[in-house]
Amino acid sequence: MKYIVRALKYFVYLGMLLAVILFALSLFGLVGGSIDEIFKDGTQSLWKILGILGIFSAIYPAFGYGTRRLMTPGAFEEIRDGIVSAMAERGYELDKEEGENLSFRLRGGVQRFLHMFEDRLVFTRCMGGFDVEGRIRDSVRVISGLEYRFKGE
């Protein structure tokens, strides 16, 4: 169900982005004012564009979200505060803590909106570290920063 919601969010997000770009181009007089002037096939092009947006929106969540491994040595009690403070430096706040599992969300409302409210990173304790689940781009940045931080300690 989460996959379908993400795909629909991307479809709406990309549609709005395309509309804003076309509006800006039209406002500055770089393209015509009507759909028939903007696109070669006029309104028939809209169905093609919606199809392309739909295909991209359906595929992207499979590649854009997932789980990555964070390798951190030590007991949970030793590294918990370091993870929470490092995440706070990156703009995340602790949302939930269940045992040795941590869940973080972005603090700023604008940042959360730009991430389409898909900003949660979930740290699930596993052997030798954590499995970090969330947006791949965000989790890779966070994991590399945390591994560098704990490497120095």
Short mmCIF file of C-alpha atoms in Angstrom, two decimals:
data_model
loop_
_atom_site.label_atom_id
_atom_site.label_comp_id
_atom_site.label_asym_id
_atom_site.label_seq_id
_atom_site.Cartn_x
_atom_site.Cartn_y
_atom_site.Cartn_z
CA MET A 1 0.00 0.00 0.00
CA LYS A 2 2.90 2.34 0.83
CA TYR A 3 4.27 1.79 -2.68
CA ILE A 4 0.99 2.85 -4.32
CA VAL A 5 0.75 5.96 -2.14
CA ARG A 6 4.32 6.94 -3.06
CA ALA A 7 3.62 6.40 -6.76
CA LEU A 8 0.49 8.58 -6.58
CA LYS A 9 2.41 11.28 -4.71
CA TYR A 10 5.09 11.31 -7.40
CA PHE A 11 2.47 11.47 -10.13
CA VAL A 12 0.84 14.52 -8.53
CA TYR A 13 4.22 16.10 -7.75
CA LEU A 14 5.52 15.67 -11.31
CA GLY A 15 2.24 16.89 -12.77
CA MET A 16 2.36 20.02 -10.64
CA LEU A 17 6.02 20.59 -11.53
CA LEU A 18 5.24 20.30 -15.24
CA ALA A 19 2.29 22.69 -14.90
CA VAL A 20 4.45 25.27 -13.09
CA ILE A 21 7.16 25.03 -15.76
CA LEU A 22 4.65 25.40 -18.60
CA PHE A 23 2.99 28.32 -16.82
CA ALA A 24 6.36 30.07 -16.37
CA LEU A 25 7.30 29.51 -20.01
CA SER A 26 3.94 30.85 -21.10
CA LEU A 27 4.19 33.83 -18.72
CA PHE A 28 7.54 34.87 -20.20
CA GLY A 29 6.24 34.42 -23.74
CA LEU A 30 8.62 31.58 -24.60
CA VAL A 31 5.75 29.30 -25.69
CA GLY A 32 2.23 29.94 -26.93
CA GLY A 33 -0.69 30.49 -24.63
CA SER A 34 -2.80 27.45 -25.56
CA ILE A 35 -2.22 23.72 -25.41
CA ASP A 36 -2.38 23.48 -29.22
CA GLU A 37 0.45 26.00 -29.55
CA ILE A 38 2.63 24.46 -26.85
CA PHE A 39 2.50 20.83 -28.00
CA LYS A 40 2.78 19.44 -31.51
CA ASP A 41 -0.33 17.26 -31.28
CA GLY A 42 -2.25 19.65 -29.03
CA THR A 43 -4.53 18.01 -26.47
CA GLN A 44 -3.61 14.52 -27.74
CA SER A 45 -0.13 15.15 -26.34
CA LEU A 46 -1.55 15.47 -22.83
CA TRP A 47 -2.48 11.78 -22.78
CA LYS A 48 1.04 10.85 -23.85
CA ILE A 49 2.56 13.10 -21.20
CA LEU A 50 0.25 11.71 -18.50
CA GLY A 51 1.22 8.19 -19.60
CA ILE A 52 4.93 8.99 -19.33
CA LEU A 53 4.42 10.59 -15.92
CA GLY A 54 2.40 7.57 -14.82
CA ILE A 55 5.07 5.10 -15.92
CA PHE A 56 7.85 7.08 -14.25
CA SER A 57 5.79 7.50 -11.07
CA ALA A 58 5.07 3.79 -10.95
CA ILE A 59 8.72 2.81 -11.38
CA TYR A 60 10.52 5.41 -9.23
CA PRO A 61 9.49 4.19 -5.74
CA ALA A 62 11.12 0.83 -6.49
CA PHE A 63 14.49 2.53 -7.00
CA GLY A 64 14.10 5.58 -4.78
CA TYR A 65 13.23 3.83 -1.50
CA GLY A 66 14.82 0.92 0.25
CA THR A 67 17.01 -0.33 3.06
CA ARG A 68 20.74 0.15 3.53
CA ARG A 69 23.04 -1.20 6.26
CA LEU A 70 24.77 1.07 8.77
CA MET A 71 27.75 -0.67 10.36
CA THR A 72 28.39 0.71 13.84
CA PRO A 73 30.47 -1.03 16.49
CA GLY A 74 29.41 -1.00 20.12
CA ALA A 75 26.38 -1.44 22.29
CA PHE A 76 23.19 0.49 21.61
CA GLU A 77 23.54 2.53 24.79
CA GLU A 78 26.98 3.72 23.66
CA ILE A 79 26.00 4.81 20.14
CA ARG A 80 22.39 5.97 20.61
CA ASP A 81 23.25 9.51 21.69
CA GLY A 82 25.76 9.85 18.85
CA ILE A 83 23.14 8.83 16.29
CA VAL A 84 20.51 11.18 17.71
CA SER A 85 22.91 14.14 17.80
CA ALA A 86 24.23 13.42 14.28
CA MET A 87 20.69 13.23 12.96
CA ALA A 88 19.82 16.50 14.72
CA GLU A 89 22.78 18.14 12.96
CA ARG A 90 21.33 16.96 9.64
CA GLY A 91 17.92 18.44 10.42
CA TYR A 92 16.16 15.31 11.70
CA GLU A 93 14.36 14.86 15.00
CA LEU A 94 13.68 11.64 16.88
CA ASP A 95 10.09 10.69 16.12
CA LYS A 96 9.77 7.27 17.79
CA GLU A 97 11.95 4.97 19.81
CA GLU A 98 10.88 1.38 20.34
CA GLY A 99 13.53 -0.63 22.13
CA GLU A 100 16.67 -0.34 20.02
CA ASN A 101 14.80 0.87 16.92
CA LEU A 102 14.78 4.58 16.11
CA SER A 103 12.61 6.59 13.74
CA PHE A 104 13.53 10.10 12.55
CA ARG A 105 11.63 12.81 10.64
CA LEU A 106 12.77 16.09 9.16
CA ARG A 107 12.18 19.09 11.41
CA GLY A 108 11.26 21.79 8.91
CA GLY A 109 7.81 21.93 7.34
CA VAL A 110 9.17 23.19 4.02
CA GLN A 111 11.72 20.37 3.84
CA ARG A 112 9.03 17.82 4.68
CA PHE A 113 6.79 19.27 1.95
CA LEU A 114 9.60 19.12 -0.63
CA HIS A 115 10.12 15.47 0.34
CA MET A 116 6.35 14.94 -0.09
CA PHE A 117 6.16 13.94 3.58
CA GLU A 118 8.19 10.81 2.75
CA ASP A 119 11.04 11.94 4.97
CA ARG A 120 11.07 9.21 7.62
CA LEU A 121 14.27 7.26 8.22
CA VAL A 122 13.82 4.14 10.34
CA PHE A 123 16.84 2.61 12.09
CA THR A 124 16.18 -1.06 12.89
CA ARG A 125 18.79 -2.76 15.06
CA CYS A 126 20.53 -5.74 13.47
CA MET A 127 23.72 -7.68 14.00
CA GLY A 128 26.63 -5.25 13.76
CA GLY A 129 24.63 -2.07 13.32
CA PHE A 130 21.33 -0.88 11.90
CA ASP A 131 19.21 -1.33 8.81
CA VAL A 132 18.22 2.17 7.69
CA GLU A 133 14.96 2.24 5.75
CA GLY A 134 13.73 5.26 3.82
CA ARG A 135 14.54 7.35 0.82
CA ILE A 136 17.78 5.97 -0.66
CA ARG A 137 19.28 9.38 -1.36
CA ASP A 138 18.78 10.51 2.24
CA SER A 139 19.77 7.22 3.86
CA VAL A 140 23.06 6.98 1.93
CA ARG A 141 24.04 10.50 3.03
CA VAL A 142 23.13 9.80 6.64
CA ILE A 143 24.87 6.41 6.69
CA SER A 144 28.12 7.76 5.24
CA GLY A 145 28.14 10.61 7.78
CA LEU A 146 27.42 8.29 10.70
CA GLU A 147 30.01 5.73 9.65
CA TYR A 148 32.61 8.47 9.35
CA ARG A 149 31.63 9.83 12.75
CA PHE A 150 31.81 6.46 14.52
CA LYS A 151 35.01 5.51 12.69
CA GLY A 152 36.79 8.40 14.43
CA GLU A 153 35.55 7.36 17.87
#
